[in-house]
Structure formats: structure tokens, C-alpha cells
PDB file of C-alpha atoms in Angstrom:
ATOM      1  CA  UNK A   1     -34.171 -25.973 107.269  1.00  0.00           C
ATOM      2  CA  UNK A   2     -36.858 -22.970 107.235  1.00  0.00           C
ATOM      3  CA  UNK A   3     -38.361 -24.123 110.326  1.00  0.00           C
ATOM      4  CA  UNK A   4     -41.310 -26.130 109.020  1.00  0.00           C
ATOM      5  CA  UNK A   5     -40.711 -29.396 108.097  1.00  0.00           C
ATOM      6  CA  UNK A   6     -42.442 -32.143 105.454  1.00  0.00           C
ATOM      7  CA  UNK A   7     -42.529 -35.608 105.149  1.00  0.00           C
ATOM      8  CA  UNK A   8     -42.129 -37.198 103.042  1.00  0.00           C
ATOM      9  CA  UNK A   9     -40.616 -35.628 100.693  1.00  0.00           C
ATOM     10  CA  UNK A  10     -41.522 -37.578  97.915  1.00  0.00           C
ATOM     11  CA  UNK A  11     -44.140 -39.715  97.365  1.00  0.00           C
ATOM     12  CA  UNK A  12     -45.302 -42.669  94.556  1.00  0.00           C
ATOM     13  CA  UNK A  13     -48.835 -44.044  95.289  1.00  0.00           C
ATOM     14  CA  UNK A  14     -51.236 -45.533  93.516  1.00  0.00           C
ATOM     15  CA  UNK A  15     -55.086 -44.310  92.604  1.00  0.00           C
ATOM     16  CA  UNK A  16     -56.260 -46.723  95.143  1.00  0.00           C
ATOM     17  CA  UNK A  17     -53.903 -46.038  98.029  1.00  0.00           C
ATOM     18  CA  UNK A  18     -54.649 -44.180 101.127  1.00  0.00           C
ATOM     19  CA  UNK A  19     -51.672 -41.889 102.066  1.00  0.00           C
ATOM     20  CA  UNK A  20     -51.023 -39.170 104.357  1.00  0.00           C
ATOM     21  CA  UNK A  21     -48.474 -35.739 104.242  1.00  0.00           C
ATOM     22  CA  UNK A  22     -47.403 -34.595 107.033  1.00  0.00           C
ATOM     23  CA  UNK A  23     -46.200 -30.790 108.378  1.00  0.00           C
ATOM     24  CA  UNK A  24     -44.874 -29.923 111.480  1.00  0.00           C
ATOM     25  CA  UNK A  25     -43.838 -26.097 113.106  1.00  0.00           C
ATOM     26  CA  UNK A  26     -42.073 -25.505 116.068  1.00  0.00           C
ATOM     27  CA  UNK A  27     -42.138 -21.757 115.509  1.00  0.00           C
ATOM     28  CA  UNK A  28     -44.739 -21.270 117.585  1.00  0.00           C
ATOM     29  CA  UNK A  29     -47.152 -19.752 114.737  1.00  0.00           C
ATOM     30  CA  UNK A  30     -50.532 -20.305 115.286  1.00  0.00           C
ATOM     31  CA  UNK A  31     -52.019 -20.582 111.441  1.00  0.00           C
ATOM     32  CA  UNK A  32     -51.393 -23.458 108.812  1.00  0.00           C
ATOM     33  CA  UNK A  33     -51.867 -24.164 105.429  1.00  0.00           C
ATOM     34  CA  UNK A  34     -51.969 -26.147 102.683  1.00  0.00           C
ATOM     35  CA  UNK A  35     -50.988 -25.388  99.372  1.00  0.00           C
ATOM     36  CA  UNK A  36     -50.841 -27.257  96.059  1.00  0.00           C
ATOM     37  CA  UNK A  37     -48.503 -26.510  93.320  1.00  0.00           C
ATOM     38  CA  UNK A  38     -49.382 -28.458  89.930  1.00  0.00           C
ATOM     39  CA  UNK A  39     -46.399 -28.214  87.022  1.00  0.00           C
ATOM     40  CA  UNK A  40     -46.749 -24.836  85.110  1.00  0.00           C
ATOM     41  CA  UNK A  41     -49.502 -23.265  87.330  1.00  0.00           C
ATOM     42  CA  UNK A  42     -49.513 -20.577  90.178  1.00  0.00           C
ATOM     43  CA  UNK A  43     -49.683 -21.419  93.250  1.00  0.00           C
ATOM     44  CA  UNK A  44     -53.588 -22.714  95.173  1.00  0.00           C
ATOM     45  CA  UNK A  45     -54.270 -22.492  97.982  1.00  0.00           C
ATOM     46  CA  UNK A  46     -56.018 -25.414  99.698  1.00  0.00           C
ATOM     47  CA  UNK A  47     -56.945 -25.042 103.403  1.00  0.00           C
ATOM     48  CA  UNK A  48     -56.384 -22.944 106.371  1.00  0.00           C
ATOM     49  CA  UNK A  49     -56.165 -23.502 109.521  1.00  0.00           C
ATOM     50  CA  UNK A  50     -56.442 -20.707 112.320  1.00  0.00           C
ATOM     51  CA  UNK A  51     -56.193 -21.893 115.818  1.00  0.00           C
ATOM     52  CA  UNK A  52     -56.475 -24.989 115.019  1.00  0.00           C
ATOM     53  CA  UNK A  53     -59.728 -24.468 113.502  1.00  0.00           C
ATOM     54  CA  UNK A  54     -60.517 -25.176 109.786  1.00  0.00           C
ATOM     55  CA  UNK A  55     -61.191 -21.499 108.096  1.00  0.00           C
ATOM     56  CA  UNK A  56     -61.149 -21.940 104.387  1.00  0.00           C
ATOM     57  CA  UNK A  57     -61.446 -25.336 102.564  1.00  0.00           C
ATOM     58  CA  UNK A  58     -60.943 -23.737  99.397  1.00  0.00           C
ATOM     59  CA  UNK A  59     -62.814 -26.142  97.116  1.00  0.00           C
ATOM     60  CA  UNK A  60     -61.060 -28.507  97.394  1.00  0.00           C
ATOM     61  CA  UNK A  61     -62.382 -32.384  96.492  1.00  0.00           C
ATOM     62  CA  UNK A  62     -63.099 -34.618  98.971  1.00  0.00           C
ATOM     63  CA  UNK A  63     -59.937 -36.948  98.314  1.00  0.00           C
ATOM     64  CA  UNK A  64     -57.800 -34.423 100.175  1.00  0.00           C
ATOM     65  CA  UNK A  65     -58.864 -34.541 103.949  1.00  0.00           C
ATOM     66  CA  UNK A  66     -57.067 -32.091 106.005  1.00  0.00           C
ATOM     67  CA  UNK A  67     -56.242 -32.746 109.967  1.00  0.00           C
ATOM     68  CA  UNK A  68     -54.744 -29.686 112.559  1.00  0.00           C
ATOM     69  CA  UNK A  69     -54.740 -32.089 115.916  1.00  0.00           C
ATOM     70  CA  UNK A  70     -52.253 -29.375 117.256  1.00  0.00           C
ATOM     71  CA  UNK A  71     -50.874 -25.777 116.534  1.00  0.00           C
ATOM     72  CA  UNK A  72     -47.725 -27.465 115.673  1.00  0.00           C
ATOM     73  CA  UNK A  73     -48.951 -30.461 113.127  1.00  0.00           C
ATOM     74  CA  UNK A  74     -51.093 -30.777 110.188  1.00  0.00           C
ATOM     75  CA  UNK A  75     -52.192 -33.392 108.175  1.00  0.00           C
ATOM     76  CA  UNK A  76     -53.026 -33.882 104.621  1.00  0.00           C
ATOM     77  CA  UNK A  77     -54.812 -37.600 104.430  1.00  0.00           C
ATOM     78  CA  UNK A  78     -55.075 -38.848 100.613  1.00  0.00           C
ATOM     79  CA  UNK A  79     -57.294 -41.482  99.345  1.00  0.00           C
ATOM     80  CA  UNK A  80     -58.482 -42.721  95.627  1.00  0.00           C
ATOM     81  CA  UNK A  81     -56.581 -39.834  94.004  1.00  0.00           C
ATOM     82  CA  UNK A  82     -56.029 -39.508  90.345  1.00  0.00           C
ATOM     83  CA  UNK A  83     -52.928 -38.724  87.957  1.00  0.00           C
ATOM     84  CA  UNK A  84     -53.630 -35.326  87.529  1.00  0.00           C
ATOM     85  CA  UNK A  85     -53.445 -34.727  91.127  1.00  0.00           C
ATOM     86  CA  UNK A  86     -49.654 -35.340  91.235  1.00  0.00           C
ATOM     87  CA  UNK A  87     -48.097 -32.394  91.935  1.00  0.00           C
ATOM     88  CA  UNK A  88     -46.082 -30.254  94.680  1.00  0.00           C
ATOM     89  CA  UNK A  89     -47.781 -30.325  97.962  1.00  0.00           C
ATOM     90  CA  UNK A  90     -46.538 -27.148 100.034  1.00  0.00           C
ATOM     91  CA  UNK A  91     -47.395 -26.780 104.041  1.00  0.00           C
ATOM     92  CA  UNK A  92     -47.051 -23.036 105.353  1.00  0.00           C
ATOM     93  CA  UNK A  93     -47.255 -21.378 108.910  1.00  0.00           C
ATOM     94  CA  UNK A  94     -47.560 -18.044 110.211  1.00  0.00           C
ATOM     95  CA  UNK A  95     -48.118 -16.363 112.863  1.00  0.00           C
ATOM     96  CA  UNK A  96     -51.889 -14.604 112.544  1.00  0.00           C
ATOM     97  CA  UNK A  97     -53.343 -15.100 109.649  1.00  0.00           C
ATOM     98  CA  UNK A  98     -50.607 -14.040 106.835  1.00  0.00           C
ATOM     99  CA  UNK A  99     -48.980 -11.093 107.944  1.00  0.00           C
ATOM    100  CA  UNK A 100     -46.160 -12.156 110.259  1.00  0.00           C
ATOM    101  CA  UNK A 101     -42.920 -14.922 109.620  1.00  0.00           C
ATOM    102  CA  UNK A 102     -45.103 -16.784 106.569  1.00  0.00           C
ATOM    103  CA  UNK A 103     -42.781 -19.788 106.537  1.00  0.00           C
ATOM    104  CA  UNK A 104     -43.306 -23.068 104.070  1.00  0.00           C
ATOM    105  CA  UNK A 105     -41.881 -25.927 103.883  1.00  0.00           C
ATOM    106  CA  UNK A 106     -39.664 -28.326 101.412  1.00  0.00           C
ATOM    107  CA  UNK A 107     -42.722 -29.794 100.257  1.00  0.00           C
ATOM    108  CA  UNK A 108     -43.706 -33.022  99.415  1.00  0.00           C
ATOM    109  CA  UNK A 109     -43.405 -34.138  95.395  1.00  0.00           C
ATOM    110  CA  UNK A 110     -46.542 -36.685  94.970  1.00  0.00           C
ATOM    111  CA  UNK A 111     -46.992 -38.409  91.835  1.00  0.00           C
ATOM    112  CA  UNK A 112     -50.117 -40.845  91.683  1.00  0.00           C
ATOM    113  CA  UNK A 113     -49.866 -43.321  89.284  1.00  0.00           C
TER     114      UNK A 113
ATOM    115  CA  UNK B   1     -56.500 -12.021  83.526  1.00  0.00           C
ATOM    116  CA  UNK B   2     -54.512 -13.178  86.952  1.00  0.00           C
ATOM    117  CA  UNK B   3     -54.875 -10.900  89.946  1.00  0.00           C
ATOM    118  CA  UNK B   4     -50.884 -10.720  90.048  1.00  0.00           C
ATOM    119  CA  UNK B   5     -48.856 -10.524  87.419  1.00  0.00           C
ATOM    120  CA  UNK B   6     -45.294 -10.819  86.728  1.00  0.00           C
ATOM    121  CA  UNK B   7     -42.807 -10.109  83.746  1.00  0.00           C
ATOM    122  CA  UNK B   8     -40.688 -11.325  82.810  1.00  0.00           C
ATOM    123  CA  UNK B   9     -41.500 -14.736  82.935  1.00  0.00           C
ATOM    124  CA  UNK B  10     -38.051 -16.038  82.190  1.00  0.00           C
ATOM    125  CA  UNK B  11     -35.043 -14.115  82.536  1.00  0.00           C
ATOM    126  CA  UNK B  12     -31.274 -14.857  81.465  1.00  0.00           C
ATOM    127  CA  UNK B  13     -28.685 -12.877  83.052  1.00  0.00           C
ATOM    128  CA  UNK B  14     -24.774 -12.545  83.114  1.00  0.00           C
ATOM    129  CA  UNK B  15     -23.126 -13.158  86.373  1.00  0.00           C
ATOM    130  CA  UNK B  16     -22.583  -9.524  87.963  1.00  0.00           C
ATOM    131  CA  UNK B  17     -25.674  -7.860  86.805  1.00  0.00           C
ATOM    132  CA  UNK B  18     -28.558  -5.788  87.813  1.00  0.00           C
ATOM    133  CA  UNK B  19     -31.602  -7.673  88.104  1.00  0.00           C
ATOM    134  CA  UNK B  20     -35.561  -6.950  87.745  1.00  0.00           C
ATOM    135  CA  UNK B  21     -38.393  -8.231  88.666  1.00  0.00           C
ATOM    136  CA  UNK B  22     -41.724  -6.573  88.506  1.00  0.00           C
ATOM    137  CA  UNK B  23     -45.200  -7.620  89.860  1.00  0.00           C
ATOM    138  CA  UNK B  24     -48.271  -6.036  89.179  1.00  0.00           C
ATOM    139  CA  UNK B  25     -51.933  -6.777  90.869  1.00  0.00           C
ATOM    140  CA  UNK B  26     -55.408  -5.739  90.288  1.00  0.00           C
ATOM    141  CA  UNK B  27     -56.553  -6.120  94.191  1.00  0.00           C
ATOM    142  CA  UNK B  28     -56.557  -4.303  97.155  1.00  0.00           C
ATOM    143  CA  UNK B  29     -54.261  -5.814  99.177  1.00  0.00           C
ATOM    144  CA  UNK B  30     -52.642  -5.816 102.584  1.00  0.00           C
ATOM    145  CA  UNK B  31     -49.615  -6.905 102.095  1.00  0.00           C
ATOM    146  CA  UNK B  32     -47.432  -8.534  99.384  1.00  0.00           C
ATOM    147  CA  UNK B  33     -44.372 -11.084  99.520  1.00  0.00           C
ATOM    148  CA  UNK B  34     -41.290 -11.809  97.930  1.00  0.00           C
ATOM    149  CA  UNK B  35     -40.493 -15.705  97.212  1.00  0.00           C
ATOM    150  CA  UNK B  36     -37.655 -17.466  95.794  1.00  0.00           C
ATOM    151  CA  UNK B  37     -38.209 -21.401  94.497  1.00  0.00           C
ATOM    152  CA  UNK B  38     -34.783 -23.496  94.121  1.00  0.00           C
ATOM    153  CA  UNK B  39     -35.166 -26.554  92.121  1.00  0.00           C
ATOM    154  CA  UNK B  40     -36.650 -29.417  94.389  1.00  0.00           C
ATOM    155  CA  UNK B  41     -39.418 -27.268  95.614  1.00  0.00           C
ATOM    156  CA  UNK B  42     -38.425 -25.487  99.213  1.00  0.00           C
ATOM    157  CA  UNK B  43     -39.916 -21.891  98.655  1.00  0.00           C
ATOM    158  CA  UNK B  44     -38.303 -19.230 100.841  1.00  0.00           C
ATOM    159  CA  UNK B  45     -39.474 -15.342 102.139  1.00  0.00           C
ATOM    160  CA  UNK B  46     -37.393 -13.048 101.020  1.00  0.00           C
ATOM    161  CA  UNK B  47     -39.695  -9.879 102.037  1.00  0.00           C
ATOM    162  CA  UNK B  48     -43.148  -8.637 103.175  1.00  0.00           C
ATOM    163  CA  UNK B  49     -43.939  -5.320 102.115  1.00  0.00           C
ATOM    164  CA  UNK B  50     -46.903  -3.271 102.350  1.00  0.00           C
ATOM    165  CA  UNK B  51     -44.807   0.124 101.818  1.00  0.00           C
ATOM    166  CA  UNK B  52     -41.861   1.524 100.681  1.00  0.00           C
ATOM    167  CA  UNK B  53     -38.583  -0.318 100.355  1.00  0.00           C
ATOM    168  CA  UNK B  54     -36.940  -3.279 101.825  1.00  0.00           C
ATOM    169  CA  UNK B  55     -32.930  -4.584 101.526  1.00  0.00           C
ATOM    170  CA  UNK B  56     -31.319  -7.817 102.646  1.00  0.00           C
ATOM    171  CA  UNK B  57     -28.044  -7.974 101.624  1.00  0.00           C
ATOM    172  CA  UNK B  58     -27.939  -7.772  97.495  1.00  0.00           C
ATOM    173  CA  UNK B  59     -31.504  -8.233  97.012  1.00  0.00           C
ATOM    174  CA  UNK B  60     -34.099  -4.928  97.211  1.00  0.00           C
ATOM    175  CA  UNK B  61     -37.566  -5.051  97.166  1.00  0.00           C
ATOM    176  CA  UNK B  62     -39.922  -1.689  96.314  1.00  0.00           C
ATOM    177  CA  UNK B  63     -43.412  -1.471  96.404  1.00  0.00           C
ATOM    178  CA  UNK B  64     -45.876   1.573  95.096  1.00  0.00           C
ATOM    179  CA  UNK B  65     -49.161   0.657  96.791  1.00  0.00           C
ATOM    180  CA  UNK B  66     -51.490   3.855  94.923  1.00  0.00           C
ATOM    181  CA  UNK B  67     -49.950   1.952  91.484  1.00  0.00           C
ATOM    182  CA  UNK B  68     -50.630  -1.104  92.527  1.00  0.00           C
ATOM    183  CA  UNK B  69     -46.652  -2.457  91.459  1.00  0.00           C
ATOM    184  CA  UNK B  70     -43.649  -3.914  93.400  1.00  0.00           C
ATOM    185  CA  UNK B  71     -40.066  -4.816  92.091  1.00  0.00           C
ATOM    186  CA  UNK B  72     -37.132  -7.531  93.187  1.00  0.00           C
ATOM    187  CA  UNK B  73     -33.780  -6.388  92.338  1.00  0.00           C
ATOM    188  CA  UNK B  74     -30.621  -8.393  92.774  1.00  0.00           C
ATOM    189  CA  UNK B  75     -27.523  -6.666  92.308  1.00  0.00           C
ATOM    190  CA  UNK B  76     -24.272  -7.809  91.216  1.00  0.00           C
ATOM    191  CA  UNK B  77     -26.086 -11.546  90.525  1.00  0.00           C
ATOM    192  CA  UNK B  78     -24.472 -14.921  91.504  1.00  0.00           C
ATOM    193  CA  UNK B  79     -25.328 -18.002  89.956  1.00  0.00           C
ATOM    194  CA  UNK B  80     -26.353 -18.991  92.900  1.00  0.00           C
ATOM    195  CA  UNK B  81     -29.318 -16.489  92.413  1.00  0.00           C
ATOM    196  CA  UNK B  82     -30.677 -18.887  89.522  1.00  0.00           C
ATOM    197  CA  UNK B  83     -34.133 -19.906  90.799  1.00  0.00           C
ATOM    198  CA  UNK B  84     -38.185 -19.311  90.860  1.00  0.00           C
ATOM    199  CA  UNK B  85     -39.093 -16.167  92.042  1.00  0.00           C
ATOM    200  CA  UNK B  86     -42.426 -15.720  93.318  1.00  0.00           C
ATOM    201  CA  UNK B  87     -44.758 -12.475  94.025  1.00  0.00           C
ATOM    202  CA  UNK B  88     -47.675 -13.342  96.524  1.00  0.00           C
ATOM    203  CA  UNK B  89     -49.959 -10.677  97.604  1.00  0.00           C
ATOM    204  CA  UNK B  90     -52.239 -10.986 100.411  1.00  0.00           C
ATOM    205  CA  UNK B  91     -55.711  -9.689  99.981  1.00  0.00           C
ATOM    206  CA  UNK B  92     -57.325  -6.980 102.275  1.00  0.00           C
ATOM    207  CA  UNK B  93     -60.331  -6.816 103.526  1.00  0.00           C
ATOM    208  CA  UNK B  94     -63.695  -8.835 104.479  1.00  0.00           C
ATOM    209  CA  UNK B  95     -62.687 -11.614 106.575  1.00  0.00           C
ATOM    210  CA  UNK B  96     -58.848 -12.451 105.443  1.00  0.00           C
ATOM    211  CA  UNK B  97     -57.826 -15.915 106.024  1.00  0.00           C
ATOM    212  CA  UNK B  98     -54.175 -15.088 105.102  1.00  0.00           C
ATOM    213  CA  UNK B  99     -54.762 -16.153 101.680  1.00  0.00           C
ATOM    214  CA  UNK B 100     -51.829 -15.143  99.241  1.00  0.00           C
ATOM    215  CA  UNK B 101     -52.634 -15.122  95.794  1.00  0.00           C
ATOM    216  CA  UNK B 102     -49.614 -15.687  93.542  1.00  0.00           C
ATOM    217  CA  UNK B 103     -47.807 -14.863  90.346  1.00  0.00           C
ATOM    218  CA  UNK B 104     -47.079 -17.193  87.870  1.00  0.00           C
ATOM    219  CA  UNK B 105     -43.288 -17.111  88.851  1.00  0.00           C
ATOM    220  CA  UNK B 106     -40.344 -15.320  87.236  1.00  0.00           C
ATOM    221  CA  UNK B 107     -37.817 -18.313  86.698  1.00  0.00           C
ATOM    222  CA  UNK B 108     -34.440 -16.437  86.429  1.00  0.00           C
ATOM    223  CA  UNK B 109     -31.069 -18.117  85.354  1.00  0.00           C
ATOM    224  CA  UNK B 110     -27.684 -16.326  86.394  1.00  0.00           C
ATOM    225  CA  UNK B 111     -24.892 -17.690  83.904  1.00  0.00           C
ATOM    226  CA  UNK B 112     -21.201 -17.694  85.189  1.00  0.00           C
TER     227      UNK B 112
END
């Protein structure tokens, strides 16, 4: 257990569904993130939250709704996804942005279907 | 081309040997991590670096910053070394958000 914790950890839905992923820290960092990793690919970075406050949405579409209701939870709300969105969803923390005890998670392993 | 590179991309090894992994990037950056992947997703930090040399245990991690190039070495590997590993670096300057930008992944198999 790194310290930051997913759930669930895997996940079947359907391109209609409306699904959430969440991340939770008790580290007592103070940034968040979301990243995405799709089979064969690097690493993307999806959003980033600082103080609970939303600092890069890196393009990301509209199906993926991020939430940060507290330094120690974030959100990742799904709806009307498609296939090739099925991939490895990876939550992060740190504390300041990047430098200091960059921690992620299990992840969670969504396949939309 | 990808700002961070990595070679090899797959790597077979003999338990008990010396391991490398090199990662090279084009950016100016502030810092640069060390990953490792196990099957089923978790990714862990091994290091941060933003000079010199690191050590935990069997694993060492150099960086040169003015040539832009860091390496992971595992000595005396262990199966148990078989995984993903991962360079990240984190990009300086302008208004940082902590983004990491990663390598494609150096997916290295230890056989007994």
C-alpha cells in the first residue's frame, strides 16, 4: 500500500453508463492528479489539482469530469465513454506541485464496452 | 520525437547481473524520476533526481543534467526485479503544474 489508494480497481461499464473513480491520500500532500495510461502508450497526464483548485485540465474531453472536494479525495466522474477510452486510470499526490513524495496509486483498470 | 526517451525498450537479463537503463530528454527540466510498473498497474518511486547520484539498496540512479541523460542500474538482479520501468521528468520553468512527462517504459525481465 503506497499510501494513496483507488477504487475500484477494476471496472466493466458500458458506453452509456455513468461511473465514478475514486482516489484518496492521507499523506497529507496537498496536489492531485489524474493520469491515464492507454495499452502501449506513455503515460498522459489528465488534470491537476493544487489546493484543491483545478490547474491544468489537460485537454481532456468532456466525458471525464474531475472533482477535488478535499485535499485528501479526488474524483474522476465518467459518463457516455467509448471503447477506446478503456485503459489504466492512475491517481497521484504530492506534496507542492511535483517535487516532493510523488506517490500514485494501484490504479483503476476500466474497460468500456 | 518524444521529449524523453528510453533504450532499451525491452531488456532480458540473467539472474545476478548488472543492469541499465538509460533516459534521455530534450527539455529543460527540474527534476526527473525513477518508476517501476509491476504487472497489475501499481507504479512505484524509486528516485527523484535533479543531480548527481542516488542508491537504495541494489538499485542506483545517475543523472548528468548539462547532457541532458540519467541511468537506473540494478545490480546483482532478482527476478523479482522483472517489471516496467519508467523515466518521468518534470519540466522547469513558466508556471509548472508538476507535470511529468514520461518515457515510453523499459519493460525488463530477470530470468532465474
Amino acid at each position: 500500500e503506497t499510501g494513496v489508494t483507488q477504487t475500484p480497481r477494476h471496472l466493466v461499464m458500458g458506453m452509456t453508463n455513468k461511473k465514478s473513480l475514486k482516489c484518496e491520500q492521507h499523506l497529507g500532500h496537498n496536489a492531485m492528479y489524474w493520469y491515464k495510461q492507454s495499452a502501449k502508450k506513455p503515460l498522459e497526464l489528465m488534470f491537476v489539482y493544487s489546493l484543491e483548485e483545478r490547474v491544468e485540465n489537460n485537454s481532456v474531453p468532456s466525458r471525464f469530469s474531475p472533482e477535488c472536494p478535499n485535499s485528501s479525495h479526488l474524483f474522476l466522474h465518467l459518463h457516455t465513454l467509448q471503447p477506446e477510452d478503456s485503459a489504466l486510470y492512475l491517481c497521484a499526490s504530492s506534496q507542492g506541485l511535483g517535487h516532493y513524495g510523488y506517490t500514485f496509486g494501484s490504479g483503476t483498470r476500466l474497460t468500456v464496452v | 520525437k518524444n521529449e524523453v526517451e528510453q533504450s532499451p525498450q525491452n531488456l532480458t537479463a540473467q539472474e545476478g547481473e548488472f543492469i541499465t537503463i538509460n533516459c534521455s530528454y530534450s527539455v529543460g527540466i527540474s527534476a526527473l524520476h525513477w518508476l517501476q510498473q509491476h504487472p497489475g498497474g501499481g507504479i512505484v518511486s524509486l528516485f527523484m533526481l535533479s543531480s548527481g547520484k542516488k542508491k537504495h539498496g541494489r538499485l542506483i540512479a545517475t543523472i548528468n543534467i548539462q547532457e541532458k541523460h540519467s541511468s537506473l542500474h540494478i545490480t546483482a538482479s532478482h527476478p523479482r526485479d522483472s517489471a516496467v520501468y519508467i523515466c518521468a521528468v518534470l519540466n522547469a520553468g513558466g508556471t509548472s503544474y508538476g507535470k511529468l512527462t514520461f518515457g515510453q517504459g523499459t519493460i525488463l525481465t530477470v530470468h532465474p
